[in-house]
Structures are given as C-alpha cells and as structure tokens.
PDB file of C-alpha atoms in Angstrom:
ATOM      1  CA  MET G   1     -11.207 194.013  93.486  1.00 46.00           C
ATOM      2  CA  GLU G   2      -9.718 190.801  92.248  1.00 54.00           C
ATOM      3  CA  PRO G   3      -6.200 192.103  91.547  1.00 57.00           C
ATOM      4  CA  LYS G   4      -6.241 193.505  95.246  1.00 56.00           C
ATOM      5  CA  ALA G   5      -7.458 190.043  96.663  1.00 59.00           C
ATOM      6  CA  HIS G   6      -4.466 188.382  94.781  1.00 60.00           C
ATOM      7  CA  HIS G   7      -1.929 190.458  96.234  1.00 60.00           C
ATOM      8  CA  VAL G   8      -3.477 189.913  99.625  1.00 63.00           C
ATOM      9  CA  ILE G   9      -3.288 186.062  99.006  1.00 66.00           C
ATOM     10  CA  ILE G  10       0.452 186.332  97.863  1.00 70.00           C
ATOM     11  CA  GLY G  11       1.321 188.571 100.355  1.00 68.00           C
ATOM     12  CA  PHE G  12      -0.339 186.193 103.227  1.00 62.00           C
ATOM     13  CA  PHE G  13       1.824 183.274 101.819  1.00 66.00           C
ATOM     14  CA  THR G  14       4.909 185.068 101.950  1.00 76.00           C
ATOM     15  CA  LEU G  15       4.537 186.293 105.328  1.00 74.00           C
ATOM     16  CA  ALA G  16       3.633 182.636 106.280  1.00 71.00           C
ATOM     17  CA  ALA G  17       6.861 181.366 104.559  1.00 72.00           C
ATOM     18  CA  VAL G  18       8.982 183.724 106.188  1.00 68.00           C
ATOM     19  CA  SER G  19       7.706 183.198 109.552  1.00 70.00           C
ATOM     20  CA  ALA G  20       7.823 179.298 109.192  1.00 68.00           C
ATOM     21  CA  ALA G  21      11.868 179.908 108.192  1.00 66.00           C
ATOM     22  CA  LEU G  22      12.164 182.188 111.174  1.00 72.00           C
ATOM     23  CA  LEU G  23      10.590 179.435 113.689  1.00 69.00           C
ATOM     24  CA  PHE G  24      12.559 176.584 112.108  1.00 60.00           C
ATOM     25  CA  ALA G  25      15.979 178.640 112.558  1.00 57.00           C
ATOM     26  CA  LEU G  26      14.868 179.547 116.205  1.00 61.00           C
ATOM     27  CA  TRP G  27      14.155 175.774 116.588  1.00 53.00           C
ATOM     28  CA  LEU G  28      17.628 174.560 115.319  1.00 55.00           C
ATOM     29  CA  GLY G  29      19.172 177.344 117.476  1.00 54.00           C
ATOM     30  CA  LYS G  30      17.294 176.206 120.604  1.00 51.00           C
ATOM     31  CA  SER G  31      18.213 172.601 119.655  1.00 50.00           C
ATOM     32  CA  SER G  32      21.806 173.335 119.257  1.00 49.00           C
ATOM     33  CA  THR G  33      21.926 175.230 122.650  1.00 51.00           C
ATOM     34  CA  ASP G  34      20.122 172.596 124.490  1.00 48.00           C
ATOM     35  CA  THR G  35      22.554 169.870 123.499  1.00 71.00           C
ATOM     36  CA  ASN G  36      25.270 168.983 125.897  1.00 92.00           C
ATOM     37  CA  TRP G  37      28.329 169.182 124.200  1.00 96.00           C
ATOM     38  CA  ALA G  38      31.997 167.803 125.059  1.00 95.00           C
ATOM     39  CA  TYR G  39      35.003 169.551 123.484  1.00 97.00           C
ATOM     40  CA  TYR G  40      38.345 168.134 122.298  1.00 96.00           C
ATOM     41  CA  ARG G  41      41.432 169.301 120.431  1.00 96.00           C
ATOM     42  CA  ILE G  42      42.903 167.285 117.738  1.00 95.00           C
ATOM     43  CA  GLY G  43      46.586 167.338 117.014  1.00 94.00           C
ATOM     44  CA  PHE G  44      47.818 166.965 113.546  1.00 92.00           C
ATOM     45  CA  ASP G  45      51.311 166.850 112.460  1.00 90.00           C
ATOM     46  CA  HIS G  46      50.408 166.940 108.746  1.00 86.00           C
ATOM     47  CA  PRO G  47      48.459 169.106 106.484  1.00 86.00           C
ATOM     48  CA  VAL G  48      44.732 169.167 106.917  1.00 88.00           C
ATOM     49  CA  GLY G  49      43.720 170.480 103.555  1.00 84.00           C
ATOM     50  CA  GLY G  50      39.824 170.246 102.982  1.00 87.00           C
ATOM     51  CA  LEU G  51      39.092 170.682 106.632  1.00 91.00           C
ATOM     52  CA  ALA G  52      36.996 173.840 107.498  1.00 92.00           C
ATOM     53  CA  LYS G  53      35.026 175.283 110.280  1.00 94.00           C
ATOM     54  CA  GLY G  54      31.548 173.649 110.264  1.00 94.00           C
ATOM     55  CA  ASN G  55      32.639 170.411 108.660  1.00 94.00           C
ATOM     56  CA  PRO G  56      31.234 167.464 110.377  1.00 96.00           C
ATOM     57  CA  VAL G  57      32.758 165.288 113.175  1.00 95.00           C
ATOM     58  CA  LEU G  58      31.959 161.352 112.938  1.00 94.00           C
ATOM     59  CA  TYR G  59      31.959 158.554 115.164  1.00 94.00           C
ATOM     60  CA  THR G  60      32.819 155.473 113.391  1.00 89.00           C
ATOM     61  CA  GLY G  61      30.882 157.023 110.404  1.00 89.00           C
ATOM     62  CA  VAL G  62      28.285 158.528 112.230  1.00 92.00           C
ATOM     63  CA  PRO G  63      27.761 162.365 112.684  1.00 94.00           C
ATOM     64  CA  VAL G  64      28.457 163.537 116.270  1.00 95.00           C
ATOM     65  CA  GLY G  65      29.498 167.219 116.255  1.00 96.00           C
ATOM     66  CA  ASP G  66      31.416 169.736 114.157  1.00 96.00           C
ATOM     67  CA  VAL G  67      34.585 171.460 113.675  1.00 96.00           C
ATOM     68  CA  LEU G  68      34.537 174.834 115.585  1.00 97.00           C
ATOM     69  CA  ASP G  69      38.337 175.933 115.055  1.00 95.00           C
ATOM     70  CA  LEU G  70      41.602 175.447 113.372  1.00 95.00           C
ATOM     71  CA  THR G  71      44.729 177.053 114.434  1.00 94.00           C
ATOM     72  CA  LEU G  72      48.516 176.596 114.166  1.00 94.00           C
ATOM     73  CA  ALA G  73      50.296 175.120 117.203  1.00 90.00           C
ATOM     74  CA  PRO G  74      51.889 178.077 119.002  1.00 89.00           C
ATOM     75  CA  ASP G  75      55.146 175.842 119.482  1.00 89.00           C
ATOM     76  CA  ASN G  76      55.405 174.394 116.006  1.00 91.00           C
ATOM     77  CA  PRO G  77      53.746 176.183 113.405  1.00 89.00           C
ATOM     78  CA  ALA G  78      53.912 172.801 111.065  1.00 89.00           C
ATOM     79  CA  HIS G  79      51.467 171.282 113.426  1.00 93.00           C
ATOM     80  CA  VAL G  80      47.563 171.990 113.322  1.00 93.00           C
ATOM     81  CA  ARG G  81      45.261 172.007 116.356  1.00 95.00           C
ATOM     82  CA  VAL G  82      41.483 171.458 115.562  1.00 95.00           C
ATOM     83  CA  LEU G  83      38.876 172.275 117.842  1.00 96.00           C
ATOM     84  CA  VAL G  84      35.797 170.000 117.632  1.00 96.00           C
ATOM     85  CA  ARG G  85      32.711 169.690 119.682  1.00 97.00           C
ATOM     86  CA  VAL G  86      30.977 166.113 120.168  1.00 96.00           C
ATOM     87  CA  ASN G  87      27.724 165.299 121.641  1.00 95.00           C
ATOM     88  CA  GLN G  88      28.465 164.616 125.306  1.00 92.00           C
ATOM     89  CA  ASP G  89      26.531 161.010 125.198  1.00 92.00           C
ATOM     90  CA  ILE G  90      29.283 159.886 122.676  1.00 92.00           C
ATOM     91  CA  PRO G  91      31.728 157.638 124.665  1.00 91.00           C
ATOM     92  CA  VAL G  92      35.108 159.351 123.831  1.00 93.00           C
ATOM     93  CA  ARG G  93      37.558 157.400 125.592  1.00 93.00           C
ATOM     94  CA  GLU G  94      41.328 157.696 126.552  1.00 92.00           C
ATOM     95  CA  ASN G  95      42.306 155.294 123.932  1.00 93.00           C
ATOM     96  CA  THR G  96      39.854 156.637 121.228  1.00 92.00           C
ATOM     97  CA  ARG G  97      41.631 157.457 117.874  1.00 93.00           C
ATOM     98  CA  ALA G  98      40.989 160.280 115.604  1.00 92.00           C
ATOM     99  CA  GLY G  99      41.958 161.127 112.105  1.00 91.00           C
ATOM    100  CA  LEU G 100      40.657 162.849 108.879  1.00 91.00           C
ATOM    101  CA  VAL G 101      38.381 160.912 106.249  1.00 89.00           C
ATOM    102  CA  LEU G 102      36.962 162.323 103.071  1.00 87.00           C
ATOM    103  CA  ALA G 103      33.479 163.612 103.243  1.00 84.00           C
ATOM    104  CA  ASN G 104      32.834 163.843  99.526  1.00 82.00           C
ATOM    105  CA  ILE G 105      34.242 164.037  95.812  1.00 82.00           C
ATOM    106  CA  THR G 106      34.968 167.705  96.240  1.00 81.00           C
ATOM    107  CA  GLY G 107      37.749 166.960  98.730  1.00 78.00           C
ATOM    108  CA  SER G 108      36.021 168.148 101.628  1.00 88.00           C
ATOM    109  CA  MET G 109      37.306 166.645 105.049  1.00 90.00           C
ATOM    110  CA  SER G 110      35.778 165.284 108.289  1.00 92.00           C
ATOM    111  CA  ILE G 111      37.093 164.550 111.403  1.00 94.00           C
ATOM    112  CA  GLN G 112      36.391 160.623 112.530  1.00 93.00           C
ATOM    113  CA  PHE G 113      36.796 159.210 115.875  1.00 94.00           C
ATOM    114  CA  THR G 114      37.309 155.448 115.999  1.00 89.00           C
ATOM    115  CA  GLY G 115      38.056 152.693 118.497  1.00 83.00           C
ATOM    116  CA  GLY G 116      38.061 152.970 122.183  1.00 84.00           C
ATOM    117  CA  THR G 117      37.604 149.720 124.529  1.00 89.00           C
ATOM    118  CA  PRO G 118      34.862 149.651 127.060  1.00 89.00           C
ATOM    119  CA  ASP G 119      37.244 149.239 129.820  1.00 92.00           C
ATOM    120  CA  SER G 120      39.065 152.623 129.005  1.00 92.00           C
ATOM    121  CA  PRO G 121      38.177 155.537 131.017  1.00 92.00           C
ATOM    122  CA  ILE G 122      35.917 158.220 129.338  1.00 91.00           C
ATOM    123  CA  LEU G 123      37.780 161.266 128.319  1.00 92.00           C
ATOM    124  CA  GLU G 124      36.085 164.276 129.683  1.00 92.00           C
ATOM    125  CA  GLY G 125      35.631 167.127 127.119  1.00 90.00           C
ATOM    126  CA  HIS G 126      35.973 170.496 129.004  1.00 92.00           C
ATOM    127  CA  LYS G 127      34.920 173.386 127.107  1.00 91.00           C
ATOM    128  CA  ASP G 128      37.621 175.764 129.217  1.00 92.00           C
ATOM    129  CA  ASN G 129      40.603 173.220 128.651  1.00 93.00           C
ATOM    130  CA  PRO G 130      39.820 170.792 125.825  1.00 95.00           C
ATOM    131  CA  PRO G 131      42.158 167.729 126.156  1.00 94.00           C
ATOM    132  CA  LEU G 132      44.451 166.987 123.224  1.00 94.00           C
ATOM    133  CA  ILE G 133      44.098 163.909 120.984  1.00 93.00           C
ATOM    134  CA  ALA G 134      46.939 163.110 118.785  1.00 92.00           C
ATOM    135  CA  ALA G 135      45.668 162.447 115.224  1.00 90.00           C
ATOM    136  CA  GLU G 136      46.588 159.405 113.315  1.00 86.00           C
ATOM    137  CA  PRO G 137      47.637 159.703 109.819  1.00 79.00           C
ATOM    138  CA  SER G 138      45.056 158.710 107.628  1.00 67.00           C
ATOM    139  CA  ALA G 139      44.903 156.693 104.409  1.00 63.00           C
ATOM    140  CA  PHE G 140      44.207 159.701 102.346  1.00 60.00           C
ATOM    141  CA  SER G 141      46.848 161.793 104.018  1.00 61.00           C
ATOM    142  CA  ASN G 142      49.384 159.081 103.333  1.00 59.00           C
ATOM    143  CA  LEU G 143      47.967 159.089  99.650  1.00 62.00           C
ATOM    144  CA  LEU G 144      48.656 162.668  99.547  1.00 59.00           C
ATOM    145  CA  THR G 145      52.013 162.358 100.958  1.00 58.00           C
ATOM    146  CA  ASN G 146      53.083 159.644  98.793  1.00 61.00           C
ATOM    147  CA  GLY G 147      51.454 161.302  95.779  1.00 57.00           C
ATOM    148  CA  GLU G 148      53.620 164.490  96.142  1.00 60.00           C
ATOM    149  CA  ALA G 149      56.604 162.351  96.359  1.00 62.00           C
ATOM    150  CA  MET G 150      55.602 160.305  93.276  1.00 68.00           C
ATOM    151  CA  LEU G 151      54.879 163.472  91.452  1.00 68.00           C
ATOM    152  CA  GLY G 152      58.433 164.796  92.360  1.00 71.00           C
ATOM    153  CA  LYS G 153      59.928 161.593  90.871  1.00 74.00           C
ATOM    154  CA  ALA G 154      57.517 161.898  87.815  1.00 72.00           C
ATOM    155  CA  GLU G 155      58.904 165.609  87.482  1.00 77.00           C
ATOM    156  CA  GLN G 156      62.596 164.315  87.899  1.00 78.00           C
ATOM    157  CA  LEU G 157      61.737 161.732  84.938  1.00 77.00           C
ATOM    158  CA  LEU G 158      60.226 164.220  82.616  1.00 77.00           C
ATOM    159  CA  GLU G 159      63.210 166.163  83.350  1.00 77.00           C
ATOM    160  CA  SER G 160      65.663 163.616  82.472  1.00 72.00           C
ATOM    161  CA  ALA G 161      63.705 162.522  79.423  1.00 71.00           C
ATOM    162  CA  ASN G 162      63.802 166.303  78.280  1.00 72.00           C
ATOM    163  CA  GLN G 163      67.417 166.332  78.722  1.00 72.00           C
ATOM    164  CA  LEU G 164      67.921 162.892  76.873  1.00 69.00           C
ATOM    165  CA  MET G 165      65.879 164.315  74.095  1.00 69.00           C
ATOM    166  CA  SER G 166      67.723 167.518  73.870  1.00 71.00           C
ATOM    167  CA  GLU G 167      68.719 168.786  70.268  1.00 72.00           C
ATOM    168  CA  ASN G 168      72.406 167.701  70.717  1.00 73.00           C
ATOM    169  CA  ASN G 169      71.638 164.464  71.903  1.00 72.00           C
ATOM    170  CA  LEU G 170      69.161 163.981  69.115  1.00 74.00           C
ATOM    171  CA  SER G 171      71.675 165.136  66.585  1.00 79.00           C
ATOM    172  CA  ASN G 172      73.957 162.539  68.224  1.00 78.00           C
ATOM    173  CA  ILE G 173      71.583 159.770  67.976  1.00 81.00           C
ATOM    174  CA  ALA G 174      70.614 160.425  64.363  1.00 81.00           C
ATOM    175  CA  GLU G 175      74.258 160.413  63.392  1.00 82.00           C
ATOM    176  CA  ILE G 176      74.652 156.997  64.968  1.00 87.00           C
ATOM    177  CA  LEU G 177      71.502 155.747  63.222  1.00 87.00           C
ATOM    178  CA  GLU G 178      73.010 157.085  59.903  1.00 85.00           C
ATOM    179  CA  ASN G 179      76.430 155.519  60.371  1.00 84.00           C
ATOM    180  CA  THR G 180      74.774 152.114  61.326  1.00 85.00           C
ATOM    181  CA  ARG G 181      72.777 152.387  57.990  1.00 83.00           C
ATOM    182  CA  GLN G 182      75.752 153.008  56.147  1.00 82.00           C
ATOM    183  CA  ALA G 183      77.622 150.052  57.390  1.00 77.00           C
ATOM    184  CA  SER G 184      74.966 147.882  56.818  1.00 78.00           C
ATOM    185  CA  GLU G 185      74.717 148.983  53.522  1.00 78.00           C
ATOM    186  CA  SER G 186      78.597 148.272  53.047  1.00 75.00           C
ATOM    187  CA  LEU G 187      78.158 144.776  54.260  1.00 72.00           C
ATOM    188  CA  LEU G 188      75.446 144.022  52.032  1.00 74.00           C
ATOM    189  CA  ALA G 189      77.292 145.440  49.062  1.00 72.00           C
ATOM    190  CA  SER G 190      80.429 143.506  49.852  1.00 71.00           C
ATOM    191  CA  ARG G 191      78.425 140.143  50.620  1.00 74.00           C
ATOM    192  CA  ASP G 192      79.715 138.431  47.381  1.00 73.00           C
ATOM    193  CA  GLU G 193      83.248 139.391  48.149  1.00 73.00           C
ATOM    194  CA  LEU G 194      82.826 138.109  51.578  1.00 73.00           C
ATOM    195  CA  GLU G 195      81.346 134.792  50.325  1.00 76.00           C
ATOM    196  CA  ALA G 196      84.289 134.276  47.770  1.00 76.00           C
ATOM    197  CA  LEU G 197      86.871 134.955  50.616  1.00 75.00           C
ATOM    198  CA  MET G 198      85.187 132.322  52.982  1.00 80.00           C
ATOM    199  CA  ALA G 199      85.227 129.969  50.059  1.00 80.00           C
ATOM    200  CA  GLN G 200      89.116 130.539  49.894  1.00 80.00           C
ATOM    201  CA  PHE G 201      89.536 130.065  53.451  1.00 77.00           C
ATOM    202  CA  ASP G 202      87.517 126.694  53.160  1.00 80.00           C
ATOM    203  CA  ALA G 203      89.833 125.487  50.225  1.00 80.00           C
ATOM    204  CA  ALA G 204      92.865 126.499  52.082  1.00 78.00           C
ATOM    205  CA  GLY G 205      91.805 124.599  54.939  1.00 79.00           C
ATOM    206  CA  ILE G 206      91.028 121.631  52.829  1.00 84.00           C
ATOM    207  CA  ARG G 207      94.620 121.957  51.033  1.00 82.00           C
ATOM    208  CA  ALA G 208      96.438 122.165  54.550  1.00 79.00           C
ATOM    209  CA  GLU G 209      94.403 119.147  55.716  1.00 83.00           C
ATOM    210  CA  GLU G 210      95.569 117.160  52.706  1.00 83.00           C
ATOM    211  CA  ALA G 211      99.179 118.373  53.080  1.00 78.00           C
ATOM    212  CA  ALA G 212      99.222 117.241  56.709  1.00 80.00           C
ATOM    213  CA  ILE G 213      97.937 113.973  55.575  1.00 86.00           C
ATOM    214  CA  LYS G 214     101.045 113.694  53.182  1.00 82.00           C
ATOM    215  CA  VAL G 215     103.517 114.893  55.568  1.00 78.00           C
ATOM    216  CA  SER G 216     102.363 112.126  58.177  1.00 81.00           C
ATOM    217  CA  ALA G 217     102.716 109.317  55.275  1.00 79.00           C
ATOM    218  CA  ALA G 218     106.120 110.667  54.326  1.00 76.00           C
ATOM    219  CA  ALA G 219     107.223 110.357  57.948  1.00 76.00           C
ATOM    220  CA  ASP G 220     105.769 107.067  58.298  1.00 77.00           C
ATOM    221  CA  ARG G 221     107.711 105.758  55.136  1.00 79.00           C
ATOM    222  CA  SER G 222     110.979 107.475  56.403  1.00 73.00           C
ATOM    223  CA  ARG G 223     110.440 105.507  59.807  1.00 75.00           C
ATOM    224  CA  GLU G 224     110.011 102.111  57.783  1.00 76.00           C
ATOM    225  CA  VAL G 225     112.928 102.731  55.659  1.00 70.00           C
ATOM    226  CA  LEU G 226     115.213 103.507  58.519  1.00 69.00           C
ATOM    227  CA  ASP G 227     114.331 100.349  60.389  1.00 70.00           C
ATOM    228  CA  GLU G 228     114.922  98.212  57.056  1.00 72.00           C
ATOM    229  CA  ARG G 229     118.362  99.809  56.483  1.00 71.00           C
ATOM    230  CA  VAL G 230     119.709 100.748  59.929  1.00 66.00           C
ATOM    231  CA  GLU G 231     119.081  97.762  61.698  1.00 71.00           C
ATOM    232  CA  PRO G 232     121.139  95.261  59.658  1.00 74.00           C
ATOM    233  CA  VAL G 233     124.086  97.777  60.072  1.00 70.00           C
ATOM    234  CA  LEU G 234     123.721  97.833  63.620  1.00 72.00           C
ATOM    235  CA  LEU G 235     123.665  94.175  64.082  1.00 77.00           C
ATOM    236  CA  ALA G 236     126.775  93.969  61.741  1.00 73.00           C
ATOM    237  CA  MET G 237     128.753  96.323  63.891  1.00 75.00           C
ATOM    238  CA  SER G 238     127.636  94.401  66.828  1.00 74.00           C
ATOM    239  CA  ARG G 239     128.936  91.181  65.584  1.00 76.00           C
ATOM    240  CA  ALA G 240     132.345  92.928  64.645  1.00 72.00           C
ATOM    241  CA  LEU G 241     132.773  94.301  68.028  1.00 73.00           C
ATOM    242  CA  THR G 242     131.851  90.869  69.571  1.00 75.00           C
ATOM    243  CA  THR G 243     134.823  89.336  66.878  1.00 74.00           C
ATOM    244  CA  LEU G 244     137.517  91.913  67.944  1.00 69.00           C
ATOM    245  CA  GLN G 245     136.898  92.028  71.777  1.00 66.00           C
ATOM    246  CA  PRO G 246     139.281  88.815  72.501  1.00 66.00           C
ATOM    247  CA  THR G 247     142.116  90.518  70.171  1.00 63.00           C
ATOM    248  CA  LEU G 248     141.813  93.601  71.960  1.00 57.00           C
ATOM    249  CA  ASP G 249     141.881  91.634  75.336  1.00 58.00           C
TER     250      ASP G 249
END
C-alpha cells in the first residue's frame, strides 16, 4: 500500500503544478488581451542587428511594450520598418523620438522612446494604420558604423604593413643595414689615417697663416723703402723743372 500511496501523492503534486502553470499562462494571456495598446512603426535607415520580435520597447528606460514585426521598406530595402505596440497610457507625442539601445551584453537590442514635450499633441497609434516615427541614429549604431570604418582602415594598414614586410623589401632592408655596417667598420678602421690627415690640414693652415704674415710684413717694408727713396727723387725733379721754366719761356 505504501508504494501506491507515494505514487498517488507524486501524481497529485504533478497535476497541481501543471494546473497552476496553465492558470498562470491563461492569466497572462487575459492580461495581455485586456491591455489597450497603441501601435507605431519605427523607420530605420541603418542596420538593426540584435533587434527581434518580442524584444522590449522602453520609454525613458521603462518597459512599456514589445516588438511585433520587422520588415524591409518596400520602396527602399536598405531601410527597415519595425512594428511595435505600446501601452496606450504612455504619452507618445508627435515630437517623441525613437532609437535603438543595447538591452544586454549578448547584443540584444531594444526600441526606446525618449523626449516629447507636454505641449506637443499625442500621436495616436491606430492598429490598422500605425503612424511612422523616424528613428534617430543611436550612439550604439554610430559606434558600429564607425567601428566598421575603423576596421576597414585597420585592414588597409595591415595590408600595407604586409607589403612593407614582403620578402623583397626585407632583403633590401637587410642589404642596406649590411652596407651601413660595412661603411661604419671602414670608417672606424681608417680613423687613424683621418686623424693624421686632419693634423696635416691643421699644420698647413698654420703655415699658410705664417706666410701671410710674412707677405704682409714684406709689403709694409717695400712701401717704406719706396717712400724713403722715391720721394727725394721726385722733389729733385720738381726743383729742376722749376729752374728750367724761365729758360723755356
């Protein structure tokens, strides 16, 4: 009898748990049905990776609805239209803005409404014809766009580095380094000769300076001699001309 009693108890608790789960699901469905919803389409002109049906819709960080559908714009497949529903009590206004926000570290995204001034009219969200709200680029989407551009530049940089480090360039660089090493060794080996040559240049400079001093002294002496000997001759000639002048007249 005891094993049968255990089976009966286990079956009773299992049935109770299943019944409670069904009742909870029915309550959730009734709660969702009883909620009055407003419907909007959010237009994105950039990728919406991480956004999916059922993802939450937030209003200034507070969950107020969910994503119902994602479709491509019929006139431009590069644009995305996201259908969302929001609790009708939420004041979505004509100047309310929408965008993407990161929901968690796995990359899942949410729609977030922000802004909307009290003097702006309420934007009625009819289910049959939901109004379109143009999404603003979010910081995360800008980061993704800029990140792709940065990755492209990084790839170009790596490609340039690979070309620079090609086998031919490495061989040329090695040859340049070897030539530089040999030139340095040659300079070091001829250091004594260079020092001797520089000493000769210094000595030649000193001798040239001494010769210039001697030439200058000789020139001064020649001037003195000319002054001493030529001046008396010129004076004598002048006197002779003076004496002959009356005779010539």
